[in-house]
PDB file of C-alpha atoms in Angstrom:
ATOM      1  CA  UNK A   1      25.125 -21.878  -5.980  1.00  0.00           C
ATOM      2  CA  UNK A   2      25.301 -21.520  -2.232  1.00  0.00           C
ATOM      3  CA  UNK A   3      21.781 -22.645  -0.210  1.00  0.00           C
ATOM      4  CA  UNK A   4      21.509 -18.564   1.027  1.00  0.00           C
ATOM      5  CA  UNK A   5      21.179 -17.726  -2.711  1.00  0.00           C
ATOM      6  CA  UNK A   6      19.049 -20.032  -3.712  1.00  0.00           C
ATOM      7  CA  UNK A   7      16.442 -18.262  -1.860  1.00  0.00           C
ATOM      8  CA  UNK A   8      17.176 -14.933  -3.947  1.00  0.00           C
ATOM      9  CA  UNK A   9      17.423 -13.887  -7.501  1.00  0.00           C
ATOM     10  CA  UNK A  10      18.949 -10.749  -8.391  1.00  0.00           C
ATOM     11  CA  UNK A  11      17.069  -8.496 -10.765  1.00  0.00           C
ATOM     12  CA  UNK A  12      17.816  -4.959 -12.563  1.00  0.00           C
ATOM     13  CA  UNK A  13      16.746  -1.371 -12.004  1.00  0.00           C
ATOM     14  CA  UNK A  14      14.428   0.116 -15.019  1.00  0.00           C
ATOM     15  CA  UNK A  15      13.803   3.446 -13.690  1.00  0.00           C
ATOM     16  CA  UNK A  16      14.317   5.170 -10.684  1.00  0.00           C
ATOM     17  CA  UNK A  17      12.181   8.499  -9.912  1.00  0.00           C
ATOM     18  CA  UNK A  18      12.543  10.795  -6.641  1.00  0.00           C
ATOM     19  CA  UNK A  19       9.861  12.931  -5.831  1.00  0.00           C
ATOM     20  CA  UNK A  20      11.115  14.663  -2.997  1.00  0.00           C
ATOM     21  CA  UNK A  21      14.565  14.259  -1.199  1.00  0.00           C
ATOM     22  CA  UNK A  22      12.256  11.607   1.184  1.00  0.00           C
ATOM     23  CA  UNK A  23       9.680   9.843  -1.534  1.00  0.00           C
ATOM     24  CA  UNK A  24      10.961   7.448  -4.535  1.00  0.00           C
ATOM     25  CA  UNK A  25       9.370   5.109  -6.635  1.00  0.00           C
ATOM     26  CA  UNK A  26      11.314   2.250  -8.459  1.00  0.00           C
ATOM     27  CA  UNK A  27      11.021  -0.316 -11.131  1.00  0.00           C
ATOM     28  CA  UNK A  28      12.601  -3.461 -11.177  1.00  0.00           C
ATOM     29  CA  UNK A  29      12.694  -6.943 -13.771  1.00  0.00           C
ATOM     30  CA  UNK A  30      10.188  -9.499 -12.226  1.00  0.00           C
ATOM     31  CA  UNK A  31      11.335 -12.918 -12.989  1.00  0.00           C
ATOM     32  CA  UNK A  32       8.840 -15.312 -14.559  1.00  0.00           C
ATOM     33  CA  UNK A  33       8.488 -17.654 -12.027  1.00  0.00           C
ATOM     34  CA  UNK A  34       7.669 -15.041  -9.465  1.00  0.00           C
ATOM     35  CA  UNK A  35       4.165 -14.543  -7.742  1.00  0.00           C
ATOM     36  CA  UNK A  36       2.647 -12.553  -5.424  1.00  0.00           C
ATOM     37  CA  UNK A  37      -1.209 -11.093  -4.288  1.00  0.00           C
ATOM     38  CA  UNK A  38      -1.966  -7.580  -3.989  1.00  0.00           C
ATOM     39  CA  UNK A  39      -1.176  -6.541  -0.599  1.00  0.00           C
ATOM     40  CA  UNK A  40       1.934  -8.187   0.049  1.00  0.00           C
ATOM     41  CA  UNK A  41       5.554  -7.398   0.842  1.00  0.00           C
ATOM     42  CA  UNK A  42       8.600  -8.139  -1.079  1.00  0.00           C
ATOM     43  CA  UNK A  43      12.141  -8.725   1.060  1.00  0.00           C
ATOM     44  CA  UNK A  44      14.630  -6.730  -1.803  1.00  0.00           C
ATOM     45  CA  UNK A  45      18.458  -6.574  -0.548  1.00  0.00           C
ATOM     46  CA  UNK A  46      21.958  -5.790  -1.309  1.00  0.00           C
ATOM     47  CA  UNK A  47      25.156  -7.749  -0.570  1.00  0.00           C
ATOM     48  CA  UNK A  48      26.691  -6.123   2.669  1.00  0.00           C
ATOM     49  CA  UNK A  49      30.085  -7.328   3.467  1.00  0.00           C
ATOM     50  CA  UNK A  50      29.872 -11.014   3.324  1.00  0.00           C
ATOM     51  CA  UNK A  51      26.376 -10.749   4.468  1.00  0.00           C
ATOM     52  CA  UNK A  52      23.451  -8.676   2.961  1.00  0.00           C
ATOM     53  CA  UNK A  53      21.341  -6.561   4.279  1.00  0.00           C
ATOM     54  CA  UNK A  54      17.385  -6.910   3.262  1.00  0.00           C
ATOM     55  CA  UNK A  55      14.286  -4.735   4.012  1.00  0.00           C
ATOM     56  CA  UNK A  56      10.263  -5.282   3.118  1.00  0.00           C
ATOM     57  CA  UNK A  57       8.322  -3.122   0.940  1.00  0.00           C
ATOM     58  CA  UNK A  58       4.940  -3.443  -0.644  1.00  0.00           C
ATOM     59  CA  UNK A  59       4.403  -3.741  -3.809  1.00  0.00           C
ATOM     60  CA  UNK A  60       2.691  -1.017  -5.942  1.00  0.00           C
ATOM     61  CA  UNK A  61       2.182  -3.313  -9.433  1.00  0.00           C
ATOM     62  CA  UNK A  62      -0.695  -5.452 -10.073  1.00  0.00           C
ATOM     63  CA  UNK A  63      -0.597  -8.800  -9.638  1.00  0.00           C
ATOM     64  CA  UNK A  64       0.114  -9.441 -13.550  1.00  0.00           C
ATOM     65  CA  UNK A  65       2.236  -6.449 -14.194  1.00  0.00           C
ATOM     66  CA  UNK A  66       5.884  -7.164 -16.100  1.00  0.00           C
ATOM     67  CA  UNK A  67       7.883  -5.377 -13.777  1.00  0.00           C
ATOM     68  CA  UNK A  68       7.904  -4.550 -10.125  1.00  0.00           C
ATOM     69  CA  UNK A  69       7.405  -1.057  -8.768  1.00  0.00           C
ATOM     70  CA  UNK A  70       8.089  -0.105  -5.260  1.00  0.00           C
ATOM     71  CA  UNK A  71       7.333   3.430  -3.059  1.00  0.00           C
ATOM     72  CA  UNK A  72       9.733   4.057  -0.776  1.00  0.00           C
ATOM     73  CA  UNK A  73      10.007   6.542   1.934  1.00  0.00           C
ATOM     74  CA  UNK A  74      13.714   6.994   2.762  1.00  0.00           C
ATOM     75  CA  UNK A  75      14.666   6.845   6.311  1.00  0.00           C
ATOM     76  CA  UNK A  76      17.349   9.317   7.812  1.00  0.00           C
ATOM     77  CA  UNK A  77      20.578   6.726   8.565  1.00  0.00           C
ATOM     78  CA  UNK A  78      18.859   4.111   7.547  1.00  0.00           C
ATOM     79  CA  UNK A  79      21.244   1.444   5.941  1.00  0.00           C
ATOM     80  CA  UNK A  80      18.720   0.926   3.706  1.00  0.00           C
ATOM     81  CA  UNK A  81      17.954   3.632   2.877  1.00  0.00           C
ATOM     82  CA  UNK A  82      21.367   4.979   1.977  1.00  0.00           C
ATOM     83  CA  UNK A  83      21.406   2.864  -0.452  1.00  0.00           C
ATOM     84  CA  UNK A  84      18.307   3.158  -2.324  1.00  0.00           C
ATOM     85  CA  UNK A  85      19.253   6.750  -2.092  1.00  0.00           C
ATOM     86  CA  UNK A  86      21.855   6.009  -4.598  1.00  0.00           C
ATOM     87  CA  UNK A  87      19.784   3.786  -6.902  1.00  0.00           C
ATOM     88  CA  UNK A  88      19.560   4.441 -10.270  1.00  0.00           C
ATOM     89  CA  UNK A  89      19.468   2.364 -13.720  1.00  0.00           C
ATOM     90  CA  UNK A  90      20.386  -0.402 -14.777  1.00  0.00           C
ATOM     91  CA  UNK A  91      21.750  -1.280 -10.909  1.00  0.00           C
ATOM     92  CA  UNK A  92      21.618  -4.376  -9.175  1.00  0.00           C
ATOM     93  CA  UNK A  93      19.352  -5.407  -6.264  1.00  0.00           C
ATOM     94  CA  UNK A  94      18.287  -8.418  -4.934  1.00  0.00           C
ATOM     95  CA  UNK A  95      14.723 -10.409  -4.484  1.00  0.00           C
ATOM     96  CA  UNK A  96      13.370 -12.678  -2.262  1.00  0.00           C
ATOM     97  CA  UNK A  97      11.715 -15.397  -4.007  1.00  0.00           C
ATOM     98  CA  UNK A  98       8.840 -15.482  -1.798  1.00  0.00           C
ATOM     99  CA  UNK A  99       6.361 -12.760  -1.338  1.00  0.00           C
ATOM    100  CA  UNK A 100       4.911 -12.482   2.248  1.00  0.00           C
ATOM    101  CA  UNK A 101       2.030 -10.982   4.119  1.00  0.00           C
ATOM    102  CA  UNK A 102      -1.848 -11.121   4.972  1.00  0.00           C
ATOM    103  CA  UNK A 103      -3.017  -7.514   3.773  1.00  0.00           C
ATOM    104  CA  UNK A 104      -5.817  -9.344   1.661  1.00  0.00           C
ATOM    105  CA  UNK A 105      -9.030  -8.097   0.702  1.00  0.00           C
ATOM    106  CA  UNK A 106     -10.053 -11.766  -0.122  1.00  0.00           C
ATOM    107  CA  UNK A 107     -10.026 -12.304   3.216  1.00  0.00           C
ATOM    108  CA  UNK A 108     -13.093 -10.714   3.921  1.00  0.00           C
ATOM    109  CA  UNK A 109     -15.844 -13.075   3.597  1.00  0.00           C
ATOM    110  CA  UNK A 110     -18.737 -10.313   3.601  1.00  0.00           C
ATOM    111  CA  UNK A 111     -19.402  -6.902   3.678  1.00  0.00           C
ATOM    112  CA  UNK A 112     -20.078  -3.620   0.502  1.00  0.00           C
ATOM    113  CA  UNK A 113     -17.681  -1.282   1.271  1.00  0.00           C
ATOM    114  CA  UNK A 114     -14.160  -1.645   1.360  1.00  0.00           C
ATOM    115  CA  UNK A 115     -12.331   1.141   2.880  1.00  0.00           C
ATOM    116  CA  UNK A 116      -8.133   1.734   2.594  1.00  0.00           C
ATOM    117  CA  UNK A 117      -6.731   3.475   5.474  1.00  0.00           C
ATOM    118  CA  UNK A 118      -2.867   4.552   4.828  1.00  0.00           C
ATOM    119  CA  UNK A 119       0.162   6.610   6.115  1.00  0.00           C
ATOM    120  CA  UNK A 120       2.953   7.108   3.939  1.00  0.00           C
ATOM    121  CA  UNK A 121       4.280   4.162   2.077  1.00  0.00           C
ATOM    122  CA  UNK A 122       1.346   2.603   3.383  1.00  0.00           C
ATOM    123  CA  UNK A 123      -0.465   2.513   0.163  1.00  0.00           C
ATOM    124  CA  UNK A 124       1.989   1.370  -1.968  1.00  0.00           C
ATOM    125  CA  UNK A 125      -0.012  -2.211  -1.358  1.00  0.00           C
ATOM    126  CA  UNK A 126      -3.590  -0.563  -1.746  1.00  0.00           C
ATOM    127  CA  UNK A 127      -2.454   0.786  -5.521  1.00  0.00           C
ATOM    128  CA  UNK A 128      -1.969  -2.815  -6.084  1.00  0.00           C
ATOM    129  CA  UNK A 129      -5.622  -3.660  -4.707  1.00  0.00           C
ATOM    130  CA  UNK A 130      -6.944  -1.580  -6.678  1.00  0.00           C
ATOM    131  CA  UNK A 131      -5.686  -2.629 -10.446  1.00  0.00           C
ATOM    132  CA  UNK A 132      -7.391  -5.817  -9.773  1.00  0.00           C
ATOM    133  CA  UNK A 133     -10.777  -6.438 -11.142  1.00  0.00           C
ATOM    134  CA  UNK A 134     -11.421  -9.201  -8.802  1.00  0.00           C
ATOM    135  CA  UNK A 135     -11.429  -6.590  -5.742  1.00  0.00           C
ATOM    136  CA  UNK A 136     -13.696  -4.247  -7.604  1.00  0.00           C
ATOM    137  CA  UNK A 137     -16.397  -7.020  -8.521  1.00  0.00           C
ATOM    138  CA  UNK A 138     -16.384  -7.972  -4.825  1.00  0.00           C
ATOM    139  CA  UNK A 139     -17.002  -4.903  -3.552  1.00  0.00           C
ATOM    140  CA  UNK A 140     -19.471  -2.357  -4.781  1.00  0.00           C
ATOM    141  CA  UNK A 141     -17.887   0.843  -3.029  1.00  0.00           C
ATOM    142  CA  UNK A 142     -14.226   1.867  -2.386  1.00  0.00           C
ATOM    143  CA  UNK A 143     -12.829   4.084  -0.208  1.00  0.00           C
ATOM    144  CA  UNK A 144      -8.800   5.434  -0.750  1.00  0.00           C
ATOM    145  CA  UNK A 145      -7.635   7.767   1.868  1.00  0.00           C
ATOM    146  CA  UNK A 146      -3.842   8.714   1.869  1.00  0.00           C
ATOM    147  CA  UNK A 147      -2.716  10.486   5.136  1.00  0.00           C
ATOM    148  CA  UNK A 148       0.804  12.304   4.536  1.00  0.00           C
ATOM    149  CA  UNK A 149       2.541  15.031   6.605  1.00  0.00           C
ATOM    150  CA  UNK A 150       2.852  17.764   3.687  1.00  0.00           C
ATOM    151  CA  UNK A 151       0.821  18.192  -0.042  1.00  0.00           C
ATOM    152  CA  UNK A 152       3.860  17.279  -2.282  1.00  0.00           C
ATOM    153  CA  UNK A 153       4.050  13.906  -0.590  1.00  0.00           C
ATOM    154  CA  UNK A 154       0.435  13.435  -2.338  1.00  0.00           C
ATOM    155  CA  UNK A 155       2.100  11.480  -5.059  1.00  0.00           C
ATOM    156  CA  UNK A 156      -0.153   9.301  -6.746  1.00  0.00           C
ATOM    157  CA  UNK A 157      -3.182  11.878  -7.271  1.00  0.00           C
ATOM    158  CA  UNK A 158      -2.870  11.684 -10.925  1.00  0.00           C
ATOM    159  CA  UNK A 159      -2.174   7.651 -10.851  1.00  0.00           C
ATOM    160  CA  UNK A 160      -5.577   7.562  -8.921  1.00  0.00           C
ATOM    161  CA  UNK A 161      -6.874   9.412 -11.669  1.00  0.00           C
ATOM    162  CA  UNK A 162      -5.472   7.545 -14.424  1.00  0.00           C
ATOM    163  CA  UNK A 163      -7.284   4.435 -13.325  1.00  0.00           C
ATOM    164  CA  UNK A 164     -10.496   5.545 -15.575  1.00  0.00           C
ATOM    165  CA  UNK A 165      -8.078   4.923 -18.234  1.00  0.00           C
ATOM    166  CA  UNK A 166      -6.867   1.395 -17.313  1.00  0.00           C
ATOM    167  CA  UNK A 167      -8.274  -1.211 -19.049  1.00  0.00           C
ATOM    168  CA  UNK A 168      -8.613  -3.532 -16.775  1.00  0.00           C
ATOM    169  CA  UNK A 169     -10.542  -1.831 -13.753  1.00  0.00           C
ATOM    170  CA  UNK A 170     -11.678   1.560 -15.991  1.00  0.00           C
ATOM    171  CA  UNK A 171     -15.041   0.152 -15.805  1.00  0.00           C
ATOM    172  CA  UNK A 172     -16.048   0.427 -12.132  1.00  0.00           C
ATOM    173  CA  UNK A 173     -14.016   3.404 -11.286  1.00  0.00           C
ATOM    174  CA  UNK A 174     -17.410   4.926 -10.537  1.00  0.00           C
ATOM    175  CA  UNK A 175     -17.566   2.719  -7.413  1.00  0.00           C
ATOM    176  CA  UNK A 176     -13.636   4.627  -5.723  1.00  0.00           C
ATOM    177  CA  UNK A 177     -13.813   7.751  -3.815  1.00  0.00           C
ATOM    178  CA  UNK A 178     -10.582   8.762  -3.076  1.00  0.00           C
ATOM    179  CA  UNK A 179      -9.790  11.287   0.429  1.00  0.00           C
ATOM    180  CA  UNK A 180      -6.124  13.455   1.120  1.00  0.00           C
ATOM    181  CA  UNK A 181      -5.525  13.952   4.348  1.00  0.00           C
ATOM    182  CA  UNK A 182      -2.400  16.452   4.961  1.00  0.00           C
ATOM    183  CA  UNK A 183      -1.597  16.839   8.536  1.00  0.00           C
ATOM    184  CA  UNK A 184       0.604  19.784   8.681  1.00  0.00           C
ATOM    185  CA  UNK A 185      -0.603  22.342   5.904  1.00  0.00           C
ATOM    186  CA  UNK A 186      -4.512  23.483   5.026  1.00  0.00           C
ATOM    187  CA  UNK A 187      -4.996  22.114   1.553  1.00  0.00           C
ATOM    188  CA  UNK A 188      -8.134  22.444  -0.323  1.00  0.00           C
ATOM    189  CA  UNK A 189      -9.559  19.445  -0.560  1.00  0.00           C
ATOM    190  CA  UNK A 190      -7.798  17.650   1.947  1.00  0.00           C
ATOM    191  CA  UNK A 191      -8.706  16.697   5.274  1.00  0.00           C
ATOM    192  CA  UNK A 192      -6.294  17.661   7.824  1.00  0.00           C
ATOM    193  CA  UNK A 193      -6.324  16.039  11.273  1.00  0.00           C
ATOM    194  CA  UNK A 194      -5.464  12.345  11.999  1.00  0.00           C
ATOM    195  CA  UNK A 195      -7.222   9.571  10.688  1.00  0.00           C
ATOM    196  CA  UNK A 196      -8.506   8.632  14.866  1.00  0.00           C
ATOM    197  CA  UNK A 197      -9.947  11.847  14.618  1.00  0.00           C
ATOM    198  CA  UNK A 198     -11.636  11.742  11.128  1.00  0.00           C
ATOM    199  CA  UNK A 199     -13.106   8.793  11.891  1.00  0.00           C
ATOM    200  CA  UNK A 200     -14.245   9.808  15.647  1.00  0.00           C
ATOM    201  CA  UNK A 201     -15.778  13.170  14.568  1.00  0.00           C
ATOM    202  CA  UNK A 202     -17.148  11.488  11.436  1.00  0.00           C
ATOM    203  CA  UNK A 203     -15.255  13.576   8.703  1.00  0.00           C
ATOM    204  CA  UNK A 204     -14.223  10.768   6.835  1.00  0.00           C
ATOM    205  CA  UNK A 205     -17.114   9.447   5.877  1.00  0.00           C
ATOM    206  CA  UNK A 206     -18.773  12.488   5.072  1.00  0.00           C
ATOM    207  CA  UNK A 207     -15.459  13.038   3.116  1.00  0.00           C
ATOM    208  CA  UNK A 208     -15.692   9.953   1.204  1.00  0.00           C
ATOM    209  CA  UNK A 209     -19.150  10.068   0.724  1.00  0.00           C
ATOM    210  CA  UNK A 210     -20.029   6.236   2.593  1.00  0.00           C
ATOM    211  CA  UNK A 211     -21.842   5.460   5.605  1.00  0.00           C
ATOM    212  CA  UNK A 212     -20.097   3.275   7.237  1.00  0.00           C
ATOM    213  CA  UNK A 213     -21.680   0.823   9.252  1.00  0.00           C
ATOM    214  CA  UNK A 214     -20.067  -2.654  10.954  1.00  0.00           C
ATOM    215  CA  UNK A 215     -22.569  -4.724   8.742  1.00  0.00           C
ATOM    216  CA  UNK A 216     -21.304  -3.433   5.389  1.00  0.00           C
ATOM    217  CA  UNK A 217     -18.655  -1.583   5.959  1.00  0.00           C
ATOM    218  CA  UNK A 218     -14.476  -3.069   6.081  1.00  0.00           C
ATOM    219  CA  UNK A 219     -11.632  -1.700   7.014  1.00  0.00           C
ATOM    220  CA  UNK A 220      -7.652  -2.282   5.752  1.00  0.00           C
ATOM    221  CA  UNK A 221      -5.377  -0.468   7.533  1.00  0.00           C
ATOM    222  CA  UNK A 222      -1.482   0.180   5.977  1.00  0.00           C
ATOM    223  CA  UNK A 223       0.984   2.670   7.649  1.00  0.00           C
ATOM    224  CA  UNK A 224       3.426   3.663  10.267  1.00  0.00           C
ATOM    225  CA  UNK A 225       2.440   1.635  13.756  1.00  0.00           C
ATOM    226  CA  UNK A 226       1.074   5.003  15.692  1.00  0.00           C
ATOM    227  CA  UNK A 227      -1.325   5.460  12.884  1.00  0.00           C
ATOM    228  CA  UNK A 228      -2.364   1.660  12.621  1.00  0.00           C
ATOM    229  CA  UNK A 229      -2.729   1.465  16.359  1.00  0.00           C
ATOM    230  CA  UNK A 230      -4.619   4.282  17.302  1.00  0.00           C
ATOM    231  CA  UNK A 231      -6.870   4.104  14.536  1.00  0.00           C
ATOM    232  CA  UNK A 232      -7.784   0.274  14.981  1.00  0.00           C
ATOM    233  CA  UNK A 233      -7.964   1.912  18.816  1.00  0.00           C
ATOM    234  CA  UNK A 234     -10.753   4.284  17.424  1.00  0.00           C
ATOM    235  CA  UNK A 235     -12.548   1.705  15.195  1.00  0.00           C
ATOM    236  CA  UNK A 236     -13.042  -0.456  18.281  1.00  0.00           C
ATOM    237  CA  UNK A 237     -14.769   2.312  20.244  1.00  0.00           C
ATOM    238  CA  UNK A 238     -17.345   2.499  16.754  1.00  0.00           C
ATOM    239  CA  UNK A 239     -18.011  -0.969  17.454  1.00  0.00           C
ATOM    240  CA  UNK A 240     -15.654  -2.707  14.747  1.00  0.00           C
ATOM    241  CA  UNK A 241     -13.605  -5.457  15.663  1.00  0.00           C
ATOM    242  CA  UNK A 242     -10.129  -7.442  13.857  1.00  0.00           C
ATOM    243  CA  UNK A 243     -10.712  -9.629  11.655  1.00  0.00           C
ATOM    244  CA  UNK A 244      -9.532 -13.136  12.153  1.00  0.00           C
ATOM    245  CA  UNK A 245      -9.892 -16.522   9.744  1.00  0.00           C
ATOM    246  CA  UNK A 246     -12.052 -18.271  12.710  1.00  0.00           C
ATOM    247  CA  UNK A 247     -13.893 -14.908  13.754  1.00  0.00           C
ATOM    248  CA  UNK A 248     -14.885 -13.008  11.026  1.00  0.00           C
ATOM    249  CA  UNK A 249     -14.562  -8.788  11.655  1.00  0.00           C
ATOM    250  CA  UNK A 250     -14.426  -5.497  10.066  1.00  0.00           C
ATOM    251  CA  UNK A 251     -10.532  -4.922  10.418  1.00  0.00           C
ATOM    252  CA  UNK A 252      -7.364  -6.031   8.850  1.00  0.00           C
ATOM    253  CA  UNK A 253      -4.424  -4.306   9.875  1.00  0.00           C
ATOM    254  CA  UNK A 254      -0.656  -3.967   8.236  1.00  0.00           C
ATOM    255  CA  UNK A 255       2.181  -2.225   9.720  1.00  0.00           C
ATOM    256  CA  UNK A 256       3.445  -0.807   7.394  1.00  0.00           C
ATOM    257  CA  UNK A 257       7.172   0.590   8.757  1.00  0.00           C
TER     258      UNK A 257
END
């Protein structure tokens, strides 16, 4: 085996679902040895040529889930996404043996609240958060907000739902509130200007029913990078500041395209 593949192992397809000619979601084998925390990103790839070609996507399963589902927004001419566009079972694709990336509730060393900020494909690694008990017996209120451009990119509702049922976390479901935004249509019960805003004008916390405060209150923040930076822009001016592992804050922060 060459050194370059060493690095990879390539894995099958299970299932592949498309929810609108943009939105997918995909399942694929996980090998034994791999391991990964809730948050991060997996590299998956296809042989290009004589090279490949590779992209990084969060993870949607839990930590100890058999397989390995993925959400994928597909980008117009994107390589990539041309050929995920074509995916289907019992294909081919290839994994990175190494997971990467610091989108990690554990690294908050304080707070009550833990509040999920996404965009898009930005949740994917916030659906993993949340099917681990560890994250719910750290924090004794959850916030999920999902910001998409339309309703029928709203995708997971009923998965967010279905968590009463699971029988891991079912238990302290009572501690999520769980917000819509949709930016471009009026949707009962959804908010529907950008998250900057929500947060400014203080929708969002009325909307999630919290009171957010920089004592108890910590943000994670997973989306495209105009949504990550001007909301980190707008939880500054509230008096929040980035969290880093020698200066403990309020704010971790993921781009998530």
């Amino acid at each position: 085996m060459q050194a370059a593949e060493a690095k990879f192992t390539e894995e099958t397809v299970l299932w592949v679902k498309h929810h609108t000619p943009k939105l997918l979601t995909f399942a694929i084998t996980r090998p034994e040895a791999y391991r990964f925390s809730a948050g991060q990103f997996a590299r998956l790839g296809f042989r290009d040529g004589a090279g490949y070609i590779w992209r990084a996507y969060s993870i949607v399963s839990a930590e100890y889930a058999e397989t390995l589902e993925f959400f994928v927004v597909l980008i117009e001419n994107g390589p990539m996404s041309a050929r995920l566009a074509q995916l289907k079972a019992e294909d081919t694709i290839l994994l990175d043996k190494t997971a990467f990336g610091f989108l990690l509730p554990g690294r908050f060393t304080d707070g009550e609240q833990l509040v999920l900020l996404s965009t898009g494909s930005g949740i994917a690694p916030f659906l993993s958060m949340l099917q681990q008990p560890s994250v719910w017996e750290r924090f004794q209120q959850i916030g999920l907000v999902h910001s998409v451009s339309h309703a029928n990119e709203l995708i997971f509702n009923n998965y967010i739902n279905e968590l009463n049922h699971h029988p891991l976390v079912g238990e302290y479901v009572d501690r999520l509130s769980y917000q819509p935004v949709v930016t471009r249509e009026n949707v009962t019960s959804a908010l529907n200007e950008r998250l900057p805003q929500l947060l400014s004008n203080g929708s969002l916390a009325k909307g999630l029913r919290l009171d957010f405060t920089p004592e108890k209150t910590r943000f994670m923040l997973c989306g495209n990078p105009s949504m990550v930076g001007d909301t980190f822009q707008s939880l500054l001016n509230m008096g929040y500041s980035m969290h880093r592992n020698r200066v403990p804050g309020q704010i971790i922060m993921e781009n998530g395209f």
